[in-house]
Every structure is written in structure tokens, then in C-alpha cells.
Coordinates of C-alpha atoms and ligand atoms in Angstrom, one line a residue:
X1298 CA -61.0 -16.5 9.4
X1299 CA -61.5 -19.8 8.9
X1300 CA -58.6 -22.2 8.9
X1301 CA -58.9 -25.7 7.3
X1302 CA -56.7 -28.7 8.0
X1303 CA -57.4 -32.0 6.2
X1304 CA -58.0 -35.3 8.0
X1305 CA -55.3 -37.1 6.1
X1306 CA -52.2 -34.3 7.6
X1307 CA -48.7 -35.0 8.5
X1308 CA -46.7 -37.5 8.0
X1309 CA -47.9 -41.0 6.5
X1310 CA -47.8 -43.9 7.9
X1311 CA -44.3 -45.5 6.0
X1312 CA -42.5 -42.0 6.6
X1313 CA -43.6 -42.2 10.4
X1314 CA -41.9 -45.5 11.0
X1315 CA -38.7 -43.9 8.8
X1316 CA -38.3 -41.1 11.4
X1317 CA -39.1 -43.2 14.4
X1318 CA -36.3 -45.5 13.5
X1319 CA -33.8 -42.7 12.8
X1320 CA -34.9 -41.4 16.1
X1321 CA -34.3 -44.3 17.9
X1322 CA -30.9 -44.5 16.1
X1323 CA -29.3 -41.5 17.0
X1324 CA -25.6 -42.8 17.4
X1325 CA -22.2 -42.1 15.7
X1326 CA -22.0 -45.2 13.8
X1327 CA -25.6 -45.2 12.0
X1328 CA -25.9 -43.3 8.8
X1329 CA -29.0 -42.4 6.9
X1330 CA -28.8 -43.3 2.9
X1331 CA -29.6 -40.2 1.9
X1332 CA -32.4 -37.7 3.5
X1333 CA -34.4 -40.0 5.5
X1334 CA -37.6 -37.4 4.4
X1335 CA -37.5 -34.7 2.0
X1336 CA -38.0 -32.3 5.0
X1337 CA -34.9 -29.9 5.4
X1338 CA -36.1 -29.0 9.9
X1339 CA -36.4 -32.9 10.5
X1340 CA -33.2 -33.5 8.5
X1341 CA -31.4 -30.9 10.6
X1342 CA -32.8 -32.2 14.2
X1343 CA -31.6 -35.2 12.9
X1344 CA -28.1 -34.2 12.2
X1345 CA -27.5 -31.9 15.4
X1346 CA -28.9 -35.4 17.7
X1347 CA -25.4 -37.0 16.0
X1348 CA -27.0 -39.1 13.1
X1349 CA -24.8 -39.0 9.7
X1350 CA -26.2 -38.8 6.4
X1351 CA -24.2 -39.6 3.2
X1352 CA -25.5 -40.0 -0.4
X1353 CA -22.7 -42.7 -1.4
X1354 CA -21.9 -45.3 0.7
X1355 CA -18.0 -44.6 -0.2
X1356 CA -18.6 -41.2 1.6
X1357 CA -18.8 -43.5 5.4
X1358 CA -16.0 -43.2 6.7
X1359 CA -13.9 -46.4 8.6
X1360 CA -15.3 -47.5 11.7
X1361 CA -17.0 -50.6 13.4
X1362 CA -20.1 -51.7 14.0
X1363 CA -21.5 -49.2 11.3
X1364 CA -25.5 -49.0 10.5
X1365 CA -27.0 -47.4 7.3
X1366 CA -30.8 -47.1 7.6
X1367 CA -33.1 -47.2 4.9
X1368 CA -35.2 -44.3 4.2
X1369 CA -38.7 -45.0 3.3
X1370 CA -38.4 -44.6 -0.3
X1371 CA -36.4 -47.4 -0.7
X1372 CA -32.8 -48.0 -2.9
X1373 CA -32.2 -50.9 -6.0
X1374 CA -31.2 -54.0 -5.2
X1375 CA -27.3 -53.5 -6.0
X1376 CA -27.5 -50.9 -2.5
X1377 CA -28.7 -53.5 -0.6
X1378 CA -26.1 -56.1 -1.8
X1379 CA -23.3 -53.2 -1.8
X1380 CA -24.6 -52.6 2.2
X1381 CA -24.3 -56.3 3.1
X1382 CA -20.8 -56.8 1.1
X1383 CA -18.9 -54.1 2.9
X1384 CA -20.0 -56.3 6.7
X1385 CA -22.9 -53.0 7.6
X1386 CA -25.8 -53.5 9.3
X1387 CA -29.0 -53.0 7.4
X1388 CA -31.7 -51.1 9.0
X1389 CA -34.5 -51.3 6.4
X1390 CA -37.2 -48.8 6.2
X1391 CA -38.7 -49.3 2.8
X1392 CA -42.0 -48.4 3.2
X1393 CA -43.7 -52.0 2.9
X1394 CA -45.9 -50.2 -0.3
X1395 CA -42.7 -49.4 -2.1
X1396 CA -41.4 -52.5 -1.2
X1397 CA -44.5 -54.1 -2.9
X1398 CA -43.2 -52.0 -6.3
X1399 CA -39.7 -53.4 -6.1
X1400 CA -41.2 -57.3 -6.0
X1401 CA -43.4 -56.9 -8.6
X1402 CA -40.8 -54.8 -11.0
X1403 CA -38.1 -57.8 -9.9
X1404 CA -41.1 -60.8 -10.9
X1405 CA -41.9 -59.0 -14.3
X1406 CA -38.4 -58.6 -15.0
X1407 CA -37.7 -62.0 -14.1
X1408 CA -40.3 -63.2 -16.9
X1409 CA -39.1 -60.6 -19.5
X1410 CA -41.4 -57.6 -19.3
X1411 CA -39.7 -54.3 -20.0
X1412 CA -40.7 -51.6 -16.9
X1413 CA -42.2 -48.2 -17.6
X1414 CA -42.3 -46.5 -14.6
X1415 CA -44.6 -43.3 -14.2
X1416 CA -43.2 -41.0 -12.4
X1417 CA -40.3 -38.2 -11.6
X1418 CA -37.4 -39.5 -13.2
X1419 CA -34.3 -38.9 -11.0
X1420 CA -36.5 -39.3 -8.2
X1421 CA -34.9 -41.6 -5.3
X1422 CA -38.0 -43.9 -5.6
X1423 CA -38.0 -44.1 -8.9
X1424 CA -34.6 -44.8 -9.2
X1425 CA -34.6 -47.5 -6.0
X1426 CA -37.4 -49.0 -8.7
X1427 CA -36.0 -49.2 -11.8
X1428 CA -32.8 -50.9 -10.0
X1429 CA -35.1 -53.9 -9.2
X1430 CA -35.3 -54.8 -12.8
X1431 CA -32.9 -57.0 -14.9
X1432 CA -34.5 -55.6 -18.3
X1433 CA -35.0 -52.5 -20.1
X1434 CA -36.7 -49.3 -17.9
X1435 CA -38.8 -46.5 -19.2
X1436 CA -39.4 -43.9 -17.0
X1437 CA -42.7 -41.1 -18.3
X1438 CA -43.7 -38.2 -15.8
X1439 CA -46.8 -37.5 -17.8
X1440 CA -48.6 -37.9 -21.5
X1441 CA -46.2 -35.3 -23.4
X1442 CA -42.9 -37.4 -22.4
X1443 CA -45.0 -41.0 -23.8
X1444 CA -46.1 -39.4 -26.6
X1445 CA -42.3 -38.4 -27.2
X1446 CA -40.6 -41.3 -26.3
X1447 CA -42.7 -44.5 -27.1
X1448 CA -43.0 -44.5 -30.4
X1449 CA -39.1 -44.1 -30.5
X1450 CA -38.9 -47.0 -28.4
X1451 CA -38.3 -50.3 -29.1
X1452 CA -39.6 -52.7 -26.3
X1453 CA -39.0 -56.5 -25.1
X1454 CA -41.7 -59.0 -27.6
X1455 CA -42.6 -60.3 -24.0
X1456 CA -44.5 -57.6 -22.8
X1457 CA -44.3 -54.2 -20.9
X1458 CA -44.9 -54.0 -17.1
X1459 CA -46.7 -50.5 -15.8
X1460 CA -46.2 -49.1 -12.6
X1461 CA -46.7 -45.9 -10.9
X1462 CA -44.2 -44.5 -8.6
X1463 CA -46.0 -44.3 -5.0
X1464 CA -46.7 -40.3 -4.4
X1465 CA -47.5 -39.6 -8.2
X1466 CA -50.2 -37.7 -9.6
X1467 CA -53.5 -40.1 -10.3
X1468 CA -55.2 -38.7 -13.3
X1469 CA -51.5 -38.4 -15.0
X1470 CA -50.6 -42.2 -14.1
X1471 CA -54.2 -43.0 -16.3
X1472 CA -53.7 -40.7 -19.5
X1473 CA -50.4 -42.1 -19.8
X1474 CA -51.4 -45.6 -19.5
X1475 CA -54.5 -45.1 -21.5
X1476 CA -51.9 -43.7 -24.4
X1477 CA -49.5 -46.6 -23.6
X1478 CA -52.0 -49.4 -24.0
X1479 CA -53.6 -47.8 -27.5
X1480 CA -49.8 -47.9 -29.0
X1481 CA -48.4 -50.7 -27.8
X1482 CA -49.1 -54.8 -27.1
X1483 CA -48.8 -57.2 -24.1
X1484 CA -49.1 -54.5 -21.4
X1485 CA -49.4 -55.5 -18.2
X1486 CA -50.0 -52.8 -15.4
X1487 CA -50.6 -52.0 -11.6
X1488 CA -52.0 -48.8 -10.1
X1489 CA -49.6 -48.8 -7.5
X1490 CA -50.3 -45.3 -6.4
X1491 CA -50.5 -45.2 -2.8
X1492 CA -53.7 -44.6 -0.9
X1493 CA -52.3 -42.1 1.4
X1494 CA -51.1 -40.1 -1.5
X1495 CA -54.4 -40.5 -3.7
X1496 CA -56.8 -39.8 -0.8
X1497 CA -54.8 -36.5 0.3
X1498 CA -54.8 -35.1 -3.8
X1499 CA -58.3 -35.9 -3.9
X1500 CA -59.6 -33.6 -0.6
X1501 CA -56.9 -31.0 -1.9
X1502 CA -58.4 -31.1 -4.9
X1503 CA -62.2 -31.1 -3.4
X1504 CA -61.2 -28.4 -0.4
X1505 CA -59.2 -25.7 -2.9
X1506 CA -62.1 -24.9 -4.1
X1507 CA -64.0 -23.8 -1.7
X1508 CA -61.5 -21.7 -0.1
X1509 CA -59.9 -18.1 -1.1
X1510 CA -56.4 -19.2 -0.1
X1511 CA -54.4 -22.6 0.0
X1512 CA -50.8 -23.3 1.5
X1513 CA -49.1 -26.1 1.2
X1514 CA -46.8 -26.8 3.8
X1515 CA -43.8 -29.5 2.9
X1516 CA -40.3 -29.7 1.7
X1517 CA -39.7 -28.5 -1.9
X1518 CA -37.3 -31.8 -3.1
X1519 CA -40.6 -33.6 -1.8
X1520 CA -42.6 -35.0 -4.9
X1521 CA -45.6 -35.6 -2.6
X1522 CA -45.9 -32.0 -2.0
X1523 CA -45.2 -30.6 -5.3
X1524 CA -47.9 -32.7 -6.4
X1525 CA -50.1 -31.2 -4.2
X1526 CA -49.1 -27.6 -5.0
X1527 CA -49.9 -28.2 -8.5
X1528 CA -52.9 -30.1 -7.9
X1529 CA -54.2 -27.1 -5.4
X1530 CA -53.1 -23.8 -8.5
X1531 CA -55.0 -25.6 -10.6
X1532 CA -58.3 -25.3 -8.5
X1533 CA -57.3 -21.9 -6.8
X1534 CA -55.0 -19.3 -8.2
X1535 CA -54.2 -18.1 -4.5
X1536 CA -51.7 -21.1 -3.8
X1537 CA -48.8 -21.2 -2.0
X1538 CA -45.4 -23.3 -1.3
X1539 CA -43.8 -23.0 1.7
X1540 CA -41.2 -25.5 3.4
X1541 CA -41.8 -23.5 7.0
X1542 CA -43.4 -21.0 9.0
X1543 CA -40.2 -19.0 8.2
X1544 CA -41.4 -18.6 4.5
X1545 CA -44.6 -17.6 5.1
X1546 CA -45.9 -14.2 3.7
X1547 CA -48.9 -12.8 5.5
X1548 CA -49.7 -10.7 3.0
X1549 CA -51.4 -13.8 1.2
X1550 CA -54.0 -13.5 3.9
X1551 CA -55.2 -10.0 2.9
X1552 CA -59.0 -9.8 1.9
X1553 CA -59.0 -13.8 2.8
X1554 CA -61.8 -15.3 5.2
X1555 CA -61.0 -18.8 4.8
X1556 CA -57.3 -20.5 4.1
X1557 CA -56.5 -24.0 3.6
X1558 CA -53.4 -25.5 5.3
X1559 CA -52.0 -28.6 3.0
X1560 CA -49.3 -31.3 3.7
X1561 CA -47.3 -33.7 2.3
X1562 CA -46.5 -37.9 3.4
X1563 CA -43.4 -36.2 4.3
X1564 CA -44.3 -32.6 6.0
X1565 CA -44.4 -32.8 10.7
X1566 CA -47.1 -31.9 12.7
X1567 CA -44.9 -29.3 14.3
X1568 CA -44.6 -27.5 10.6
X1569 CA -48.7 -27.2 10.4
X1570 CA -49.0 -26.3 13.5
X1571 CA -46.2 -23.3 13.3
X1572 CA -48.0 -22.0 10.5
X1573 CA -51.0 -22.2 12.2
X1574 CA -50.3 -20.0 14.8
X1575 CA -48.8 -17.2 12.3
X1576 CA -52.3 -17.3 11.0
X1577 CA -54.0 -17.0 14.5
X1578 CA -51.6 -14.1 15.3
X1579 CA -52.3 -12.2 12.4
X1580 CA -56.2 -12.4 12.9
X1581 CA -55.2 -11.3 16.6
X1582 CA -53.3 -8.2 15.6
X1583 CA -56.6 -7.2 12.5
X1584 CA -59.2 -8.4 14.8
X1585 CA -60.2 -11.2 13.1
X1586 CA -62.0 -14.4 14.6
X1587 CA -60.3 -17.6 14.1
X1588 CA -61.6 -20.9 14.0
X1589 CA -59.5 -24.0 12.8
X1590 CA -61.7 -26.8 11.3
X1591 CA -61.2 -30.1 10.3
X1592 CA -63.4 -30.5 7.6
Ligands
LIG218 FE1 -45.4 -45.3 1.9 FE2 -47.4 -44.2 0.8 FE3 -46.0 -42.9 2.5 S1 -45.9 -45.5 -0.2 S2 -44.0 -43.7 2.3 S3 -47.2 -44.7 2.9 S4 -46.9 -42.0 0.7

């Protein structure tokens, strides 16, 4: 058996600093703005170590000295001003790539440009985003909603403003902005996709092929690693999700010589490397050799 783990695994680099910082936070009086990563294990470590987690900043209860940290996909700008009224400390862990998004959706704003975000809507990022923008927001997961709601949009003479939300998918973000710009004028726009998101859909994308099994390892709220999941079925119909070793079903190994282990931004080392010893087990116990590769 031959077990495959991409170069670009684990967390990336604007989640790593999000986790380190709750880490180093682990008192009574610091509370994380809502799941500091879309990863239910780390969340509970977290948790049982003493940190709080609210999703409304009316949910902290009374008490000095109190800390709300940041998680790395970021919150509007009324959060931020909310945070400082009430006297809290502000640890900030936007990752510095979303950050980028808020200042250019706050400077197009600013000049008039209506935002259309691509992306999840409801998603935390995309609605930290939109809440960085004075004017009217749009936000599109993909080609169907654009085609739906555009033309039954009526949008600012100044322009439009394009972004993408960090973890979505690539070839999505360019169909609808190749629809946007053939209906509509004055459009200005920024792939603002991040690297570590396009580099890791493009070797799933490459590597599902040339494998007989995929599993994606990550935390199902986790748009990173839904994106993956979809990305992977497309290119091998023997594609799984799993948030944990817990979840996985051997039975996906049967008749399978080489598997494919994928992760999210968002998805441990300790995850990948749980599920990597279910696989060497169960090539122990059906004498199978194992060999994991990084390709
Ligand atoms: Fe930041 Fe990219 Fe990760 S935007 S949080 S480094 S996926």
C-alpha cells in the first residue's frame, strides 16, 4: 500500500499563528470569537485547557481584565469597534492575507465601488469581509448564483469591486468573474485567493488521479476542506470526508494499493498522522506492505 501525503499538509501558516496564540492564552479571562479553527479535537483541547469561546460578545460574562482573540478568519469592523468600546483587550489574529481583503474592500468602498464577494455566504470570512464595506455587498458562491442574481441587481454607477474569499475554489472565482465582467461595467477585481489554498487544490487535483482512494482529513464546517473534497470526487469517485481517525471506515481500503491522505489550512498534524497509522495497522493485520510517500 502506498500512502501519499502532500507537501503542502496541516495547518497553514495564518491558522498556525491562530492556535499558537490561543495556546499561549489559556486563561479564564481570554475568549475566542468564535472557533478559533473549524477543527472540532483542537477546539475541545482548547476548551478543557480553560479557554472560553462565545459567538456574541454579549455571551462574556462580567469580569476584568477580559481578552477576546481574533481567530484567523477575521470579523467586520463594527467587532472590532464593539471589542474596544466595551474596555477588552484585542488579541488580533486576522490572518495578515485576510486582512489584506478587509483594506482593499474598506478603500473600494471608500471610493464608491459596490463589493461582490465570491465565496460561501454565511461564511465567517465572508461575513468579517463584507462588514468592511460602507456600500452595497454581493456575495456569489459560483456561476449559477451570478447568473441568478446580477442581472436582478442594480449596482453603484461607480463601479463594482471583485474579490474572492481566501480558501475558495480557483476555477469557480474565474467563471464567475468572466460572467461578471461580460454583463456589467467598471469592474474592478483582485484574485485574492490565497496561495496556500490554491497550491493545495491544485496537487489534490493532480494526485487524485493517480490514486484508487482519496481521504480528506479536516473539519466538516471548514470551507477549505470541503473544497478539497469536492475538488478530489471530481477526479476520483473513491473519495472520502472524515473529521478524524474515529470516522474512518476501513472498508474504503479494500482492493486499494495506493490511498491519498488530504488536508485542510485548518486540519493538525496529529489528525494525518492518526489516520495514518489506522492505514499501517490494517496493512499489518492483511499483510500488506506499507510505504508513506511524499510525493
Ligand atoms: Fe491565511 Fe491562507 Fe490560511 S488566508 S488563514 S494563510 S488559508
Amino acid at each position: 500500500m502506498k500512502c501519499y501525503i502532500p507537501i503542502h499538509s496541516g495547518f497553514c501558516f495564518g491558522v498556525d499563528l491562530a492556535v499558537k496564540a490561543a495556546y499561549k492564552n489559556l486563561d479564564t479571562s481570554t475568549y475566542m470569537y468564535g472557533d478559533i479553527v473549524h477543527n472540532p479535537s483542537v477546539i475541545a483541547d482548547l476548551r478543557s485547557k480553560g479557554l472560553g469561546l462565545v459567538d456574541s460578545l454579549d455571551d462574556i460574562p462580567n469580569g476584568k481584565d477580559i481578552n477576546v482573540l481574533i481567530r484567523a478568519h477575521g470579523v467586520s469592523e463594527s467587532i472590532i469597534t464593539e471589542v474596544k468600546n466595551r474596555g477588552y483587550g484585542i488579541i488580533d489574529k486576522t490572518c495578515p492575507r485576510v486582512k489584506k481583503v478587509h483594506e482593499i474592500v474598506a478603500d473600494a468602498s471608500c471610493r464608491g465601488l459596490d463589493i461582490i464577494i465570491i465565496g460561501t455566504p454565511n461564511h465567517p470570512e465572508v461575513l468579517g469581509i463584507a462588514g468592511w464595506a460602507k456600500t452595497q455587498t454581493v456575495v456569489l458562491r459560483d456561476l449559477s448564483d451570478a447568473q441568478k442574481i446580477i442581472p436582478n441587481t442594480s449596482f453603484s454607477e461607480k463601479g463594482i469591486c471583485i474579490i474572492a474569499q481566501t480558501t475558495h475554489n480557483k476555477e469557480r472565482f474565474e467563471q464567475v468573474y468572466k460572467y461578471c465582467s461580460s454583463v456589467l461595467p467598471h469592474i474592478e477585481h483582485y484574485d485574492t485567493i490565497c496561495d496556500a489554498t490554491a497550491i493545495r487544490q491544485e496537487e489534490i487535483r493532480r494526485l487524485s488521479l493517480t490514486v484508487n482512494c482519496v481521504i480528506v482529513i479536516g473539519g466538516k464546517t471548514s470551507s477549505n476542506v470541503t473544497r478539497l473534497y469536492e475538488i478530489a470526487s471530481e477526479y476520483n469517485n473513491n473519495t472520502h470526508h472524515i473529521e478524524s481517525a474515529n470516522e474512518f471506515d476501513v472498508s474504503a481500503l479494500k482492493g486499494v494499493d495506493s490511498v491519498l491522505l488530504a488536508s485542510g489550512a485548518s486540519t493538525p498534524e496529529s489528525s494525518i498522522a492518526e489516520v495514518v497509522k489506522c492505514i499501517e495497522n490494517y496493512c499489518l493485520k492483511n499483510k500488506l506492505s506499507f510505504e508513506l510517500l511524499k510525493p
